[in-house]
């Protein structure tokens, strides 16, 4: 195996899926590292769900390959899938079973040996905070506990990779906090892919983020790098006696000026320009009361909107 893949649990290369003339996923390649929590984002119709179905072996790619812990998913699907735990957006729960009965059934389906089955169920319940509800019917549990059962079924067989699709949808704030804490804890022992539309959730939980748009992977980097995305071309400028926006926008090298609040402004640079010196000189000469001047950190929402608003060239 190539050296760059020795620490990877998922390696997707040239992953493509077409439905007739429509290309849902277009030559996507990426790797998931061991112990990493990856935020997987995209607007509706971006190809995110199709990609996840290919990664879990529920949909064959039109071309490309997926290797799970070094195993080719198409050539050896049973071996490869044994390393994956999956929670779809609608948890696959049998509401008429108790938590213990359901997790035992899932362990059997994942071929956990009989001698290890009870211990595997007990460990999954402990990790997901389900010990006190093991004997209760799943249908009688709250939405938050049902989500926990869904996560428990995804980890009961001790997979290397856990894929979670919208695991906090429909939960109240306390339940969301609990599930987020559980996902962070899972990242210590598993590789995790988290698909969600809640962008602050990704910033709070994930180590890295990928954004898909029109079937293409348009962003793939760490959360730390995200905060510097295009920030080198943007300044936050604080002015106690601010001039009109049009006056700021007219400074040489400024492409746009927006008000964050009455005294704080986001200044975007023109291509190849740096208006910092000009802003300082004008602020001093015109007594604007300069009190802050710093590069702007980019939020995930800014990057997401920026990338997914761009239309593909014809």
mmCIF file with all atom_site columns, C-alpha atoms in Angstrom, residues 89-269:
data_model
loop_
_atom_site.group_PDB
_atom_site.id
_atom_site.type_symbol
_atom_site.label_atom_id
_atom_site.label_alt_id
_atom_site.label_comp_id
_atom_site.label_asym_id
_atom_site.label_entity_id
_atom_site.label_seq_id
_atom_site.pdbx_PDB_ins_code
_atom_site.Cartn_x
_atom_site.Cartn_y
_atom_site.Cartn_z
_atom_site.occupancy
_atom_site.B_iso_or_equiv
_atom_site.pdbx_formal_charge
_atom_site.auth_seq_id
_atom_site.auth_comp_id
_atom_site.auth_asym_id
_atom_site.auth_atom_id
_atom_site.pdbx_PDB_model_num
ATOM 1   C CA . UNK A 1 89  ? -30.845 10.463  8.391  1.00 0.00 ? 89  UNK A CA 1
ATOM 2   C CA . UNK A 1 90  ? -33.833 8.291   9.411  1.00 0.00 ? 90  UNK A CA 1
ATOM 3   C CA . UNK A 1 91  ? -32.409 5.828   11.974 1.00 0.00 ? 91  UNK A CA 1
ATOM 4   C CA . UNK A 1 92  ? -33.110 2.173   10.998 1.00 0.00 ? 92  UNK A CA 1
ATOM 5   C CA . UNK A 1 93  ? -34.803 1.272   14.284 1.00 0.00 ? 93  UNK A CA 1
ATOM 6   C CA . UNK A 1 94  ? -37.225 -1.544  15.098 1.00 0.00 ? 94  UNK A CA 1
ATOM 7   C CA . UNK A 1 95  ? -39.585 0.324   17.392 1.00 0.00 ? 95  UNK A CA 1
ATOM 8   C CA . UNK A 1 96  ? -41.265 -2.856  18.661 1.00 0.00 ? 96  UNK A CA 1
ATOM 9   C CA . UNK A 1 97  ? -37.972 -4.207  20.092 1.00 0.00 ? 97  UNK A CA 1
ATOM 10  C CA . UNK A 1 98  ? -36.238 -3.215  23.302 1.00 0.00 ? 98  UNK A CA 1
ATOM 11  C CA . UNK A 1 99  ? -32.881 -1.476  23.060 1.00 0.00 ? 99  UNK A CA 1
ATOM 12  C CA . UNK A 1 100 ? -31.100 -4.662  24.170 1.00 0.00 ? 100 UNK A CA 1
ATOM 13  C CA . UNK A 1 101 ? -32.986 -6.833  21.675 1.00 0.00 ? 101 UNK A CA 1
ATOM 14  C CA . UNK A 1 102 ? -32.318 -4.472  18.807 1.00 0.00 ? 102 UNK A CA 1
ATOM 15  C CA . UNK A 1 103 ? -28.604 -4.017  19.499 1.00 0.00 ? 103 UNK A CA 1
ATOM 16  C CA . UNK A 1 104 ? -28.193 -7.776  19.904 1.00 0.00 ? 104 UNK A CA 1
ATOM 17  C CA . UNK A 1 105 ? -29.875 -8.298  16.522 1.00 0.00 ? 105 UNK A CA 1
ATOM 18  C CA . UNK A 1 106 ? -27.582 -5.701  14.899 1.00 0.00 ? 106 UNK A CA 1
ATOM 19  C CA . UNK A 1 107 ? -24.526 -7.367  16.439 1.00 0.00 ? 107 UNK A CA 1
ATOM 20  C CA . UNK A 1 108 ? -25.644 -10.674 14.915 1.00 0.00 ? 108 UNK A CA 1
ATOM 21  C CA . UNK A 1 109 ? -26.128 -9.057  11.512 1.00 0.00 ? 109 UNK A CA 1
ATOM 22  C CA . UNK A 1 110 ? -22.611 -7.636  11.748 1.00 0.00 ? 110 UNK A CA 1
ATOM 23  C CA . UNK A 1 111 ? -21.323 -11.134 12.555 1.00 0.00 ? 111 UNK A CA 1
ATOM 24  C CA . UNK A 1 112 ? -20.043 -10.302 16.024 1.00 0.00 ? 112 UNK A CA 1
ATOM 25  C CA . UNK A 1 113 ? -19.081 -13.717 17.493 1.00 0.00 ? 113 UNK A CA 1
ATOM 26  C CA . UNK A 1 114 ? -21.583 -15.047 20.086 1.00 0.00 ? 114 UNK A CA 1
ATOM 27  C CA . UNK A 1 115 ? -18.942 -14.998 22.841 1.00 0.00 ? 115 UNK A CA 1
ATOM 28  C CA . UNK A 1 116 ? -18.381 -11.274 22.287 1.00 0.00 ? 116 UNK A CA 1
ATOM 29  C CA . UNK A 1 117 ? -21.941 -10.226 21.542 1.00 0.00 ? 117 UNK A CA 1
ATOM 30  C CA . UNK A 1 118 ? -23.140 -9.377  25.058 1.00 0.00 ? 118 UNK A CA 1
ATOM 31  C CA . UNK A 1 119 ? -19.998 -7.374  25.762 1.00 0.00 ? 119 UNK A CA 1
ATOM 32  C CA . UNK A 1 120 ? -20.310 -5.502  22.472 1.00 0.00 ? 120 UNK A CA 1
ATOM 33  C CA . UNK A 1 121 ? -23.908 -4.515  23.250 1.00 0.00 ? 121 UNK A CA 1
ATOM 34  C CA . UNK A 1 122 ? -22.988 -3.445  26.775 1.00 0.00 ? 122 UNK A CA 1
ATOM 35  C CA . UNK A 1 123 ? -20.071 -1.335  25.517 1.00 0.00 ? 123 UNK A CA 1
ATOM 36  C CA . UNK A 1 124 ? -22.208 0.384   22.850 1.00 0.00 ? 124 UNK A CA 1
ATOM 37  C CA . UNK A 1 125 ? -24.895 1.204   25.423 1.00 0.00 ? 125 UNK A CA 1
ATOM 38  C CA . UNK A 1 126 ? -22.335 2.633   27.826 1.00 0.00 ? 126 UNK A CA 1
ATOM 39  C CA . UNK A 1 127 ? -20.711 4.821   25.187 1.00 0.00 ? 127 UNK A CA 1
ATOM 40  C CA . UNK A 1 128 ? -24.079 6.147   24.018 1.00 0.00 ? 128 UNK A CA 1
ATOM 41  C CA . UNK A 1 129 ? -25.624 6.672   27.461 1.00 0.00 ? 129 UNK A CA 1
ATOM 42  C CA . UNK A 1 130 ? -28.228 3.929   27.037 1.00 0.00 ? 130 UNK A CA 1
ATOM 43  C CA . UNK A 1 131 ? -27.495 1.655   29.997 1.00 0.00 ? 131 UNK A CA 1
ATOM 44  C CA . UNK A 1 132 ? -30.607 2.653   31.951 1.00 0.00 ? 132 UNK A CA 1
ATOM 45  C CA . UNK A 1 133 ? -32.981 2.138   29.004 1.00 0.00 ? 133 UNK A CA 1
ATOM 46  C CA . UNK A 1 134 ? -31.746 -1.251  27.755 1.00 0.00 ? 134 UNK A CA 1
ATOM 47  C CA . UNK A 1 135 ? -35.004 -2.988  28.682 1.00 0.00 ? 135 UNK A CA 1
ATOM 48  C CA . UNK A 1 136 ? -37.330 -0.325  27.255 1.00 0.00 ? 136 UNK A CA 1
ATOM 49  C CA . UNK A 1 137 ? -39.108 -0.435  23.894 1.00 0.00 ? 137 UNK A CA 1
ATOM 50  C CA . UNK A 1 138 ? -37.430 1.793   21.319 1.00 0.00 ? 138 UNK A CA 1
ATOM 51  C CA . UNK A 1 139 ? -40.805 3.202   20.270 1.00 0.00 ? 139 UNK A CA 1
ATOM 52  C CA . UNK A 1 140 ? -41.370 4.487   23.823 1.00 0.00 ? 140 UNK A CA 1
ATOM 53  C CA . UNK A 1 141 ? -38.098 6.450   23.917 1.00 0.00 ? 141 UNK A CA 1
ATOM 54  C CA . UNK A 1 142 ? -37.683 10.159  23.283 1.00 0.00 ? 142 UNK A CA 1
ATOM 55  C CA . UNK A 1 143 ? -36.265 11.401  19.976 1.00 0.00 ? 143 UNK A CA 1
ATOM 56  C CA . UNK A 1 144 ? -32.912 12.067  21.638 1.00 0.00 ? 144 UNK A CA 1
ATOM 57  C CA . UNK A 1 145 ? -32.647 8.534   23.002 1.00 0.00 ? 145 UNK A CA 1
ATOM 58  C CA . UNK A 1 146 ? -33.702 7.078   19.655 1.00 0.00 ? 146 UNK A CA 1
ATOM 59  C CA . UNK A 1 147 ? -30.836 8.991   18.017 1.00 0.00 ? 147 UNK A CA 1
ATOM 60  C CA . UNK A 1 148 ? -28.508 7.502   20.620 1.00 0.00 ? 148 UNK A CA 1
ATOM 61  C CA . UNK A 1 149 ? -29.799 4.022   19.753 1.00 0.00 ? 149 UNK A CA 1
ATOM 62  C CA . UNK A 1 150 ? -29.138 4.833   16.091 1.00 0.00 ? 150 UNK A CA 1
ATOM 63  C CA . UNK A 1 151 ? -25.535 5.734   16.887 1.00 0.00 ? 151 UNK A CA 1
ATOM 64  C CA . UNK A 1 152 ? -25.171 2.641   19.101 1.00 0.00 ? 152 UNK A CA 1
ATOM 65  C CA . UNK A 1 153 ? -26.216 0.364   16.219 1.00 0.00 ? 153 UNK A CA 1
ATOM 66  C CA . UNK A 1 154 ? -23.559 2.036   14.071 1.00 0.00 ? 154 UNK A CA 1
ATOM 67  C CA . UNK A 1 155 ? -20.734 1.276   16.542 1.00 0.00 ? 155 UNK A CA 1
ATOM 68  C CA . UNK A 1 156 ? -21.827 -2.017  18.162 1.00 0.00 ? 156 UNK A CA 1
ATOM 69  C CA . UNK A 1 157 ? -19.470 -4.066  15.951 1.00 0.00 ? 157 UNK A CA 1
ATOM 70  C CA . UNK A 1 158 ? -16.468 -1.821  16.635 1.00 0.00 ? 158 UNK A CA 1
ATOM 71  C CA . UNK A 1 159 ? -16.035 -0.328  13.139 1.00 0.00 ? 159 UNK A CA 1
ATOM 72  C CA . UNK A 1 160 ? -13.074 1.800   12.100 1.00 0.00 ? 160 UNK A CA 1
ATOM 73  C CA . UNK A 1 161 ? -15.372 4.288   10.329 1.00 0.00 ? 161 UNK A CA 1
ATOM 74  C CA . UNK A 1 162 ? -18.655 5.800   11.545 1.00 0.00 ? 162 UNK A CA 1
ATOM 75  C CA . UNK A 1 163 ? -20.782 7.719   9.011  1.00 0.00 ? 163 UNK A CA 1
ATOM 76  C CA . UNK A 1 164 ? -23.525 9.894   10.498 1.00 0.00 ? 164 UNK A CA 1
ATOM 77  C CA . UNK A 1 165 ? -26.152 11.593  8.324  1.00 0.00 ? 165 UNK A CA 1
ATOM 78  C CA . UNK A 1 166 ? -27.888 14.515  10.091 1.00 0.00 ? 166 UNK A CA 1
ATOM 79  C CA . UNK A 1 167 ? -27.599 12.929  13.569 1.00 0.00 ? 167 UNK A CA 1
ATOM 80  C CA . UNK A 1 168 ? -28.986 15.964  15.464 1.00 0.00 ? 168 UNK A CA 1
ATOM 81  C CA . UNK A 1 169 ? -31.956 16.836  13.211 1.00 0.00 ? 169 UNK A CA 1
ATOM 82  C CA . UNK A 1 170 ? -35.167 17.338  15.202 1.00 0.00 ? 170 UNK A CA 1
ATOM 83  C CA . UNK A 1 171 ? -33.470 17.386  18.613 1.00 0.00 ? 171 UNK A CA 1
ATOM 84  C CA . UNK A 1 172 ? -33.856 20.056  21.292 1.00 0.00 ? 172 UNK A CA 1
ATOM 85  C CA . UNK A 1 173 ? -30.788 22.130  22.359 1.00 0.00 ? 173 UNK A CA 1
ATOM 86  C CA . UNK A 1 174 ? -29.935 19.879  25.319 1.00 0.00 ? 174 UNK A CA 1
ATOM 87  C CA . UNK A 1 175 ? -30.153 16.737  23.184 1.00 0.00 ? 175 UNK A CA 1
ATOM 88  C CA . UNK A 1 176 ? -28.032 18.374  20.470 1.00 0.00 ? 176 UNK A CA 1
ATOM 89  C CA . UNK A 1 177 ? -25.324 19.184  23.005 1.00 0.00 ? 177 UNK A CA 1
ATOM 90  C CA . UNK A 1 178 ? -25.323 15.594  24.266 1.00 0.00 ? 178 UNK A CA 1
ATOM 91  C CA . UNK A 1 179 ? -25.093 14.108  20.754 1.00 0.00 ? 179 UNK A CA 1
ATOM 92  C CA . UNK A 1 180 ? -22.298 16.538  19.815 1.00 0.00 ? 180 UNK A CA 1
ATOM 93  C CA . UNK A 1 181 ? -20.337 15.444  22.862 1.00 0.00 ? 181 UNK A CA 1
ATOM 94  C CA . UNK A 1 182 ? -20.847 11.810  21.872 1.00 0.00 ? 182 UNK A CA 1
ATOM 95  C CA . UNK A 1 183 ? -19.628 12.486  18.318 1.00 0.00 ? 183 UNK A CA 1
ATOM 96  C CA . UNK A 1 184 ? -16.489 14.211  19.637 1.00 0.00 ? 184 UNK A CA 1
ATOM 97  C CA . UNK A 1 185 ? -15.860 11.199  21.854 1.00 0.00 ? 185 UNK A CA 1
ATOM 98  C CA . UNK A 1 186 ? -16.318 8.826   18.915 1.00 0.00 ? 186 UNK A CA 1
ATOM 99  C CA . UNK A 1 187 ? -13.615 10.717  17.023 1.00 0.00 ? 187 UNK A CA 1
ATOM 100 C CA . UNK A 1 188 ? -11.054 9.521   19.527 1.00 0.00 ? 188 UNK A CA 1
ATOM 101 C CA . UNK A 1 189 ? -11.491 5.859   18.559 1.00 0.00 ? 189 UNK A CA 1
ATOM 102 C CA . UNK A 1 190 ? -13.038 5.955   15.077 1.00 0.00 ? 190 UNK A CA 1
ATOM 103 C CA . UNK A 1 191 ? -12.862 7.945   11.883 1.00 0.00 ? 191 UNK A CA 1
ATOM 104 C CA . UNK A 1 192 ? -16.130 9.878   11.624 1.00 0.00 ? 192 UNK A CA 1
ATOM 105 C CA . UNK A 1 193 ? -17.933 11.460  8.676  1.00 0.00 ? 193 UNK A CA 1
ATOM 106 C CA . UNK A 1 194 ? -20.598 13.916  9.825  1.00 0.00 ? 194 UNK A CA 1
ATOM 107 C CA . UNK A 1 195 ? -23.118 15.146  7.265  1.00 0.00 ? 195 UNK A CA 1
ATOM 108 C CA . UNK A 1 196 ? -25.166 18.095  8.512  1.00 0.00 ? 196 UNK A CA 1
ATOM 109 C CA . UNK A 1 197 ? -26.708 21.399  7.462  1.00 0.00 ? 197 UNK A CA 1
ATOM 110 C CA . UNK A 1 198 ? -25.920 22.956  10.863 1.00 0.00 ? 198 UNK A CA 1
ATOM 111 C CA . UNK A 1 199 ? -22.690 24.800  10.089 1.00 0.00 ? 199 UNK A CA 1
ATOM 112 C CA . UNK A 1 200 ? -21.764 25.788  13.700 1.00 0.00 ? 200 UNK A CA 1
ATOM 113 C CA . UNK A 1 201 ? -21.996 22.073  14.499 1.00 0.00 ? 201 UNK A CA 1
ATOM 114 C CA . UNK A 1 202 ? -19.207 21.361  12.016 1.00 0.00 ? 202 UNK A CA 1
ATOM 115 C CA . UNK A 1 203 ? -17.021 24.150  13.419 1.00 0.00 ? 203 UNK A CA 1
ATOM 116 C CA . UNK A 1 204 ? -17.561 22.842  16.964 1.00 0.00 ? 204 UNK A CA 1
ATOM 117 C CA . UNK A 1 205 ? -16.982 19.134  16.282 1.00 0.00 ? 205 UNK A CA 1
ATOM 118 C CA . UNK A 1 206 ? -14.939 18.536  13.147 1.00 0.00 ? 206 UNK A CA 1
ATOM 119 C CA . UNK A 1 207 ? -11.220 18.527  12.374 1.00 0.00 ? 207 UNK A CA 1
ATOM 120 C CA . UNK A 1 208 ? -11.699 18.984  8.639  1.00 0.00 ? 208 UNK A CA 1
ATOM 121 C CA . UNK A 1 209 ? -14.467 20.057  6.273  1.00 0.00 ? 209 UNK A CA 1
ATOM 122 C CA . UNK A 1 210 ? -15.398 19.104  2.719  1.00 0.00 ? 210 UNK A CA 1
ATOM 123 C CA . UNK A 1 211 ? -17.931 21.022  0.641  1.00 0.00 ? 211 UNK A CA 1
ATOM 124 C CA . UNK A 1 212 ? -19.611 19.624  -2.469 1.00 0.00 ? 212 UNK A CA 1
ATOM 125 C CA . UNK A 1 213 ? -21.382 21.662  -5.137 1.00 0.00 ? 213 UNK A CA 1
ATOM 126 C CA . UNK A 1 214 ? -22.896 20.453  -8.418 1.00 0.00 ? 214 UNK A CA 1
ATOM 127 C CA . UNK A 1 215 ? -21.268 17.044  -7.862 1.00 0.00 ? 215 UNK A CA 1
ATOM 128 C CA . UNK A 1 216 ? -17.776 18.497  -7.439 1.00 0.00 ? 216 UNK A CA 1
ATOM 129 C CA . UNK A 1 217 ? -15.604 18.696  -4.351 1.00 0.00 ? 217 UNK A CA 1
ATOM 130 C CA . UNK A 1 218 ? -15.041 22.464  -4.103 1.00 0.00 ? 218 UNK A CA 1
ATOM 131 C CA . UNK A 1 219 ? -13.368 22.691  -0.673 1.00 0.00 ? 219 UNK A CA 1
ATOM 132 C CA . UNK A 1 220 ? -11.315 20.235  1.375  1.00 0.00 ? 220 UNK A CA 1
ATOM 133 C CA . UNK A 1 221 ? -9.217  21.493  4.277  1.00 0.00 ? 221 UNK A CA 1
ATOM 134 C CA . UNK A 1 222 ? -8.900  21.676  8.059  1.00 0.00 ? 222 UNK A CA 1
ATOM 135 C CA . UNK A 1 223 ? -11.047 23.878  10.271 1.00 0.00 ? 223 UNK A CA 1
ATOM 136 C CA . UNK A 1 224 ? -7.911  25.840  11.201 1.00 0.00 ? 224 UNK A CA 1
ATOM 137 C CA . UNK A 1 225 ? -7.154  26.521  7.526  1.00 0.00 ? 225 UNK A CA 1
ATOM 138 C CA . UNK A 1 226 ? -10.806 27.418  6.971  1.00 0.00 ? 226 UNK A CA 1
ATOM 139 C CA . UNK A 1 227 ? -10.474 30.432  9.262  1.00 0.00 ? 227 UNK A CA 1
ATOM 140 C CA . UNK A 1 228 ? -7.802  31.813  6.940  1.00 0.00 ? 228 UNK A CA 1
ATOM 141 C CA . UNK A 1 229 ? -9.739  31.090  3.747  1.00 0.00 ? 229 UNK A CA 1
ATOM 142 C CA . UNK A 1 230 ? -9.593  34.272  1.680  1.00 0.00 ? 230 UNK A CA 1
ATOM 143 C CA . UNK A 1 231 ? -8.992  36.205  4.935  1.00 0.00 ? 231 UNK A CA 1
ATOM 144 C CA . UNK A 1 232 ? -5.717  37.571  3.602  1.00 0.00 ? 232 UNK A CA 1
ATOM 145 C CA . UNK A 1 233 ? -7.804  39.733  1.261  1.00 0.00 ? 233 UNK A CA 1
ATOM 146 C CA . UNK A 1 234 ? -10.121 41.103  3.959  1.00 0.00 ? 234 UNK A CA 1
ATOM 147 C CA . UNK A 1 235 ? -9.630  43.503  6.863  1.00 0.00 ? 235 UNK A CA 1
ATOM 148 C CA . UNK A 1 236 ? -11.751 44.398  9.862  1.00 0.00 ? 236 UNK A CA 1
ATOM 149 C CA . UNK A 1 237 ? -11.395 48.148  10.428 1.00 0.00 ? 237 UNK A CA 1
ATOM 150 C CA . UNK A 1 238 ? -12.752 49.920  13.534 1.00 0.00 ? 238 UNK A CA 1
ATOM 151 C CA . UNK A 1 239 ? -13.467 53.656  13.173 1.00 0.00 ? 239 UNK A CA 1
ATOM 152 C CA . UNK A 1 240 ? -15.040 55.678  15.997 1.00 0.00 ? 240 UNK A CA 1
ATOM 153 C CA . UNK A 1 241 ? -15.957 58.516  13.642 1.00 0.00 ? 241 UNK A CA 1
ATOM 154 C CA . UNK A 1 242 ? -16.622 56.545  10.497 1.00 0.00 ? 242 UNK A CA 1
ATOM 155 C CA . UNK A 1 243 ? -17.108 58.193  7.116  1.00 0.00 ? 243 UNK A CA 1
ATOM 156 C CA . UNK A 1 244 ? -19.852 57.096  4.694  1.00 0.00 ? 244 UNK A CA 1
ATOM 157 C CA . UNK A 1 245 ? -19.356 53.627  3.179  1.00 0.00 ? 245 UNK A CA 1
ATOM 158 C CA . UNK A 1 246 ? -18.887 55.168  -0.240 1.00 0.00 ? 246 UNK A CA 1
ATOM 159 C CA . UNK A 1 247 ? -15.849 57.069  1.039  1.00 0.00 ? 247 UNK A CA 1
ATOM 160 C CA . UNK A 1 248 ? -14.270 53.879  2.371  1.00 0.00 ? 248 UNK A CA 1
ATOM 161 C CA . UNK A 1 249 ? -15.050 52.031  -0.850 1.00 0.00 ? 249 UNK A CA 1
ATOM 162 C CA . UNK A 1 250 ? -13.289 54.810  -2.800 1.00 0.00 ? 250 UNK A CA 1
ATOM 163 C CA . UNK A 1 251 ? -9.936  54.231  -1.060 1.00 0.00 ? 251 UNK A CA 1
ATOM 164 C CA . UNK A 1 252 ? -7.395  52.942  -3.640 1.00 0.00 ? 252 UNK A CA 1
ATOM 165 C CA . UNK A 1 253 ? -7.135  49.161  -3.440 1.00 0.00 ? 253 UNK A CA 1
ATOM 166 C CA . UNK A 1 254 ? -10.546 48.649  -1.783 1.00 0.00 ? 254 UNK A CA 1
ATOM 167 C CA . UNK A 1 255 ? -12.955 46.454  -3.727 1.00 0.00 ? 255 UNK A CA 1
ATOM 168 C CA . UNK A 1 256 ? -15.884 46.669  -1.287 1.00 0.00 ? 256 UNK A CA 1
ATOM 169 C CA . UNK A 1 257 ? -16.752 47.963  2.158  1.00 0.00 ? 257 UNK A CA 1
ATOM 170 C CA . UNK A 1 258 ? -19.525 46.596  4.386  1.00 0.00 ? 258 UNK A CA 1
ATOM 171 C CA . UNK A 1 259 ? -20.644 47.686  7.854  1.00 0.00 ? 259 UNK A CA 1
ATOM 172 C CA . UNK A 1 260 ? -20.486 44.972  10.537 1.00 0.00 ? 260 UNK A CA 1
ATOM 173 C CA . UNK A 1 261 ? -21.817 47.469  13.094 1.00 0.00 ? 261 UNK A CA 1
ATOM 174 C CA . UNK A 1 262 ? -21.871 51.318  13.227 1.00 0.00 ? 262 UNK A CA 1
ATOM 175 C CA . UNK A 1 263 ? -18.121 51.561  13.912 1.00 0.00 ? 263 UNK A CA 1
ATOM 176 C CA . UNK A 1 264 ? -16.739 48.273  12.514 1.00 0.00 ? 264 UNK A CA 1
ATOM 177 C CA . UNK A 1 265 ? -16.259 47.616  8.792  1.00 0.00 ? 265 UNK A CA 1
ATOM 178 C CA . UNK A 1 266 ? -15.227 44.677  6.627  1.00 0.00 ? 266 UNK A CA 1
ATOM 179 C CA . UNK A 1 267 ? -12.902 45.861  3.857  1.00 0.00 ? 267 UNK A CA 1
ATOM 180 C CA . UNK A 1 268 ? -12.271 43.600  0.847  1.00 0.00 ? 268 UNK A CA 1
ATOM 181 C CA . UNK A 1 269 ? -9.166  44.124  -1.256 1.00 0.00 ? 269 UNK A CA 1
#
